[in-house]
Amino acid sequence: MLNHAVHKIQSLAFAALLAAPLTLLPLVADAQQEGGAYPMFADEIARLPEVHLARAEEYERKAASYRKEAAKQRKLLGDSITGNREPERADTDPMILEMRRHYEAYIEKVEAVALEAERFSTFHRKQWETLRGK
């Protein structure tokens, strides 16, 4: 009986050892798609002009989206000041002043991210042109 139990445990352990690598396959596949598992392939792909053009266009879209968000927040900031029932309080009311600081800080950061996205776009567009031989 004891011998049978030991044999059963050994069989289960062996099966688990065989199955363990199979559970990692999805993780390896995800890393491979991201270029993380095989960086030499990522370098080869980065040399393709189409990759840089696609990234440039993606960053252009992101920059436009960030600029749109900044404009929306700027409008909300203006509305919160001019739309106040008591405009003279706009420069003295602590709540309005705090809200204004938050809007201005948010707008500044969103515009900074938009600028970086534009710089990324410019970089990738230059890489695209270089790889195409322009």
PDB file of C-alpha atoms in Angstrom:
ATOM      1  CA  MET A   1       0.000   0.000   0.000  1.00  0.00           C
ATOM      2  CA  LEU A   2       2.786   2.424   0.948  1.00  0.00           C
ATOM      3  CA  ASN A   3       4.696   1.460  -2.173  1.00  0.00           C
ATOM      4  CA  HIS A   4       1.612   2.252  -4.268  1.00  0.00           C
ATOM      5  CA  ALA A   5       1.272   5.726  -2.662  1.00  0.00           C
ATOM      6  CA  VAL A   6       4.957   6.512  -3.278  1.00  0.00           C
ATOM      7  CA  HIS A   7       4.608   5.426  -6.903  1.00  0.00           C
ATOM      8  CA  LYS A   8       1.502   7.629  -7.292  1.00  0.00           C
ATOM      9  CA  ILE A   9       3.321  10.670  -5.831  1.00  0.00           C
ATOM     10  CA  GLN A  10       6.291  10.066  -8.130  1.00  0.00           C
ATOM     11  CA  SER A  11       3.993   9.837 -11.151  1.00  0.00           C
ATOM     12  CA  LEU A  12       2.223  13.079 -10.255  1.00  0.00           C
ATOM     13  CA  ALA A  13       5.522  14.891  -9.640  1.00  0.00           C
ATOM     14  CA  PHE A  14       6.859  13.711 -12.990  1.00  0.00           C
ATOM     15  CA  ALA A  15       3.686  14.861 -14.762  1.00  0.00           C
ATOM     16  CA  ALA A  16       3.932  18.256 -13.053  1.00  0.00           C
ATOM     17  CA  LEU A  17       7.556  18.630 -14.153  1.00  0.00           C
ATOM     18  CA  LEU A  18       6.576  17.885 -17.727  1.00  0.00           C
ATOM     19  CA  ALA A  19       3.607  20.271 -17.659  1.00  0.00           C
ATOM     20  CA  ALA A  20       5.389  23.217 -15.991  1.00  0.00           C
ATOM     21  CA  PRO A  21       7.223  24.460 -19.120  1.00  0.00           C
ATOM     22  CA  LEU A  22       3.977  24.353 -21.085  1.00  0.00           C
ATOM     23  CA  THR A  23       2.414  26.878 -18.704  1.00  0.00           C
ATOM     24  CA  LEU A  24       5.179  29.358 -19.584  1.00  0.00           C
ATOM     25  CA  LEU A  25       4.538  29.296 -23.332  1.00  0.00           C
ATOM     26  CA  PRO A  26       1.929  32.103 -23.287  1.00  0.00           C
ATOM     27  CA  LEU A  27       4.335  34.316 -21.319  1.00  0.00           C
ATOM     28  CA  VAL A  28       7.142  33.686 -23.782  1.00  0.00           C
ATOM     29  CA  ALA A  29       4.807  34.390 -26.698  1.00  0.00           C
ATOM     30  CA  ASP A  30       3.745  37.725 -25.159  1.00  0.00           C
ATOM     31  CA  ALA A  31       7.338  38.732 -24.505  1.00  0.00           C
ATOM     32  CA  GLN A  32       8.279  37.732 -28.035  1.00  0.00           C
ATOM     33  CA  GLN A  33       5.531  39.923 -29.514  1.00  0.00           C
ATOM     34  CA  GLU A  34       6.730  42.880 -27.437  1.00  0.00           C
ATOM     35  CA  GLY A  35      10.306  42.271 -28.553  1.00  0.00           C
ATOM     36  CA  GLY A  36      11.387  41.676 -24.963  1.00  0.00           C
ATOM     37  CA  ALA A  37      12.390  38.020 -25.159  1.00  0.00           C
ATOM     38  CA  TYR A  38      14.459  38.343 -28.308  1.00  0.00           C
ATOM     39  CA  PRO A  39      15.992  41.828 -28.431  1.00  0.00           C
ATOM     40  CA  MET A  40      18.031  41.032 -31.544  1.00  0.00           C
ATOM     41  CA  PHE A  41      14.796  40.645 -33.499  1.00  0.00           C
ATOM     42  CA  ALA A  42      13.528  43.950 -32.094  1.00  0.00           C
ATOM     43  CA  ASP A  43      16.673  45.637 -33.466  1.00  0.00           C
ATOM     44  CA  GLU A  44      16.092  44.110 -36.885  1.00  0.00           C
ATOM     45  CA  ILE A  45      12.462  45.214 -36.904  1.00  0.00           C
ATOM     46  CA  ALA A  46      13.472  48.732 -35.823  1.00  0.00           C
ATOM     47  CA  ARG A  47      15.529  48.970 -39.010  1.00  0.00           C
ATOM     48  CA  LEU A  48      12.406  48.657 -41.129  1.00  0.00           C
ATOM     49  CA  PRO A  49      11.251  52.054 -42.425  1.00  0.00           C
ATOM     50  CA  GLU A  50       7.583  51.093 -42.093  1.00  0.00           C
ATOM     51  CA  VAL A  51       7.981  50.603 -38.340  1.00  0.00           C
ATOM     52  CA  HIS A  52       9.298  54.141 -37.921  1.00  0.00           C
ATOM     53  CA  LEU A  53       6.609  55.620 -40.145  1.00  0.00           C
ATOM     54  CA  ALA A  54       3.890  53.846 -38.158  1.00  0.00           C
ATOM     55  CA  ARG A  55       5.363  55.056 -34.883  1.00  0.00           C
ATOM     56  CA  ALA A  56       5.656  58.614 -36.202  1.00  0.00           C
ATOM     57  CA  GLU A  57       1.986  58.589 -37.179  1.00  0.00           C
ATOM     58  CA  GLU A  58       1.018  57.063 -33.833  1.00  0.00           C
ATOM     59  CA  TYR A  59       2.856  59.795 -31.925  1.00  0.00           C
ATOM     60  CA  GLU A  60       1.285  62.461 -34.145  1.00  0.00           C
ATOM     61  CA  ARG A  61      -2.156  61.137 -33.194  1.00  0.00           C
ATOM     62  CA  LYS A  62      -1.203  61.071 -29.523  1.00  0.00           C
ATOM     63  CA  ALA A  63       0.148  64.629 -29.660  1.00  0.00           C
ATOM     64  CA  ALA A  64      -3.060  65.849 -31.307  1.00  0.00           C
ATOM     65  CA  SER A  65      -5.104  64.085 -28.643  1.00  0.00           C
ATOM     66  CA  TYR A  66      -3.058  65.669 -25.852  1.00  0.00           C
ATOM     67  CA  ARG A  67      -3.364  69.112 -27.450  1.00  0.00           C
ATOM     68  CA  LYS A  68      -7.123  68.610 -27.683  1.00  0.00           C
ATOM     69  CA  GLU A  69      -7.244  67.634 -24.000  1.00  0.00           C
ATOM     70  CA  ALA A  70      -5.228  70.733 -23.044  1.00  0.00           C
ATOM     71  CA  ALA A  71      -7.600  72.959 -25.053  1.00  0.00           C
ATOM     72  CA  LYS A  72     -10.603  71.348 -23.366  1.00  0.00           C
ATOM     73  CA  GLN A  73      -9.105  71.929 -19.924  1.00  0.00           C
ATOM     74  CA  ARG A  74      -8.195  75.511 -20.843  1.00  0.00           C
ATOM     75  CA  LYS A  75     -11.830  76.111 -21.815  1.00  0.00           C
ATOM     76  CA  LEU A  76     -13.038  74.581 -18.547  1.00  0.00           C
ATOM     77  CA  LEU A  77     -10.615  76.813 -16.667  1.00  0.00           C
ATOM     78  CA  GLY A  78     -11.921  79.887 -18.465  1.00  0.00           C
ATOM     79  CA  ASP A  79     -15.529  78.856 -17.928  1.00  0.00           C
ATOM     80  CA  SER A  80     -14.961  78.292 -14.232  1.00  0.00           C
ATOM     81  CA  ILE A  81     -13.570  81.813 -13.873  1.00  0.00           C
ATOM     82  CA  THR A  82     -15.833  83.819 -16.190  1.00  0.00           C
ATOM     83  CA  GLY A  83     -18.887  81.667 -15.584  1.00  0.00           C
ATOM     84  CA  ASN A  84     -18.749  82.305 -11.878  1.00  0.00           C
ATOM     85  CA  ARG A  85     -21.835  84.037 -10.564  1.00  0.00           C
ATOM     86  CA  GLU A  86     -19.572  86.447  -8.738  1.00  0.00           C
ATOM     87  CA  PRO A  87     -16.637  87.178 -11.103  1.00  0.00           C
ATOM     88  CA  GLU A  88     -15.011  89.499  -8.573  1.00  0.00           C
ATOM     89  CA  ARG A  89     -14.453  86.434  -6.350  1.00  0.00           C
ATOM     90  CA  ALA A  90     -12.432  84.668  -9.045  1.00  0.00           C
ATOM     91  CA  ASP A  91      -9.195  86.192  -7.740  1.00  0.00           C
ATOM     92  CA  THR A  92      -9.952  85.861  -4.037  1.00  0.00           C
ATOM     93  CA  ASP A  93     -12.058  82.744  -3.445  1.00  0.00           C
ATOM     94  CA  PRO A  94      -9.725  79.996  -2.104  1.00  0.00           C
ATOM     95  CA  MET A  95     -11.699  77.225  -3.808  1.00  0.00           C
ATOM     96  CA  ILE A  96     -11.549  78.945  -7.207  1.00  0.00           C
ATOM     97  CA  LEU A  97      -7.842  79.709  -6.757  1.00  0.00           C
ATOM     98  CA  GLU A  98      -7.091  76.087  -5.862  1.00  0.00           C
ATOM     99  CA  MET A  99      -9.140  74.819  -8.797  1.00  0.00           C
ATOM    100  CA  ARG A 100      -7.281  77.227 -11.093  1.00  0.00           C
ATOM    101  CA  ARG A 101      -3.918  75.917  -9.828  1.00  0.00           C
ATOM    102  CA  HIS A 102      -5.022  72.344 -10.548  1.00  0.00           C
ATOM    103  CA  TYR A 103      -6.242  73.228 -14.045  1.00  0.00           C
ATOM    104  CA  GLU A 104      -3.076  75.163 -14.856  1.00  0.00           C
ATOM    105  CA  ALA A 105      -0.792  72.392 -13.562  1.00  0.00           C
ATOM    106  CA  TYR A 106      -2.735  69.755 -15.490  1.00  0.00           C
ATOM    107  CA  ILE A 107      -2.699  71.820 -18.684  1.00  0.00           C
ATOM    108  CA  GLU A 108       1.043  72.407 -18.349  1.00  0.00           C
ATOM    109  CA  LYS A 109       1.733  68.687 -17.953  1.00  0.00           C
ATOM    110  CA  VAL A 110      -0.543  67.623 -20.803  1.00  0.00           C
ATOM    111  CA  GLU A 111       1.111  70.164 -23.107  1.00  0.00           C
ATOM    112  CA  ALA A 112       4.546  68.872 -22.060  1.00  0.00           C
ATOM    113  CA  VAL A 113       3.495  65.320 -22.946  1.00  0.00           C
ATOM    114  CA  ALA A 114       2.133  66.573 -26.277  1.00  0.00           C
ATOM    115  CA  LEU A 115       5.479  68.229 -26.989  1.00  0.00           C
ATOM    116  CA  GLU A 116       7.354  65.006 -26.206  1.00  0.00           C
ATOM    117  CA  ALA A 117       4.996  63.046 -28.455  1.00  0.00           C
ATOM    118  CA  GLU A 118       5.719  65.530 -31.252  1.00  0.00           C
ATOM    119  CA  ARG A 119       9.457  65.090 -30.663  1.00  0.00           C
ATOM    120  CA  PHE A 120       9.070  61.306 -30.804  1.00  0.00           C
ATOM    121  CA  SER A 121       7.140  61.696 -34.038  1.00  0.00           C
ATOM    122  CA  THR A 122       9.878  63.894 -35.497  1.00  0.00           C
ATOM    123  CA  PHE A 123      12.539  61.380 -34.457  1.00  0.00           C
ATOM    124  CA  HIS A 124      10.719  58.434 -36.024  1.00  0.00           C
ATOM    125  CA  ARG A 125       9.962  60.389 -39.189  1.00  0.00           C
ATOM    126  CA  LYS A 126      13.695  61.205 -39.520  1.00  0.00           C
ATOM    127  CA  GLN A 127      14.539  57.537 -38.971  1.00  0.00           C
ATOM    128  CA  TRP A 128      12.004  56.598 -41.631  1.00  0.00           C
ATOM    129  CA  GLU A 129      13.559  59.063 -44.085  1.00  0.00           C
ATOM    130  CA  THR A 130      17.080  57.858 -43.265  1.00  0.00           C
ATOM    131  CA  LEU A 131      16.180  54.215 -43.764  1.00  0.00           C
ATOM    132  CA  ARG A 132      14.436  55.007 -47.032  1.00  0.00           C
ATOM    133  CA  GLY A 133      17.586  56.769 -48.216  1.00  0.00           C
ATOM    134  CA  LYS A 134      16.255  60.318 -48.317  1.00  0.00           C
TER     135      LYS A 134
END
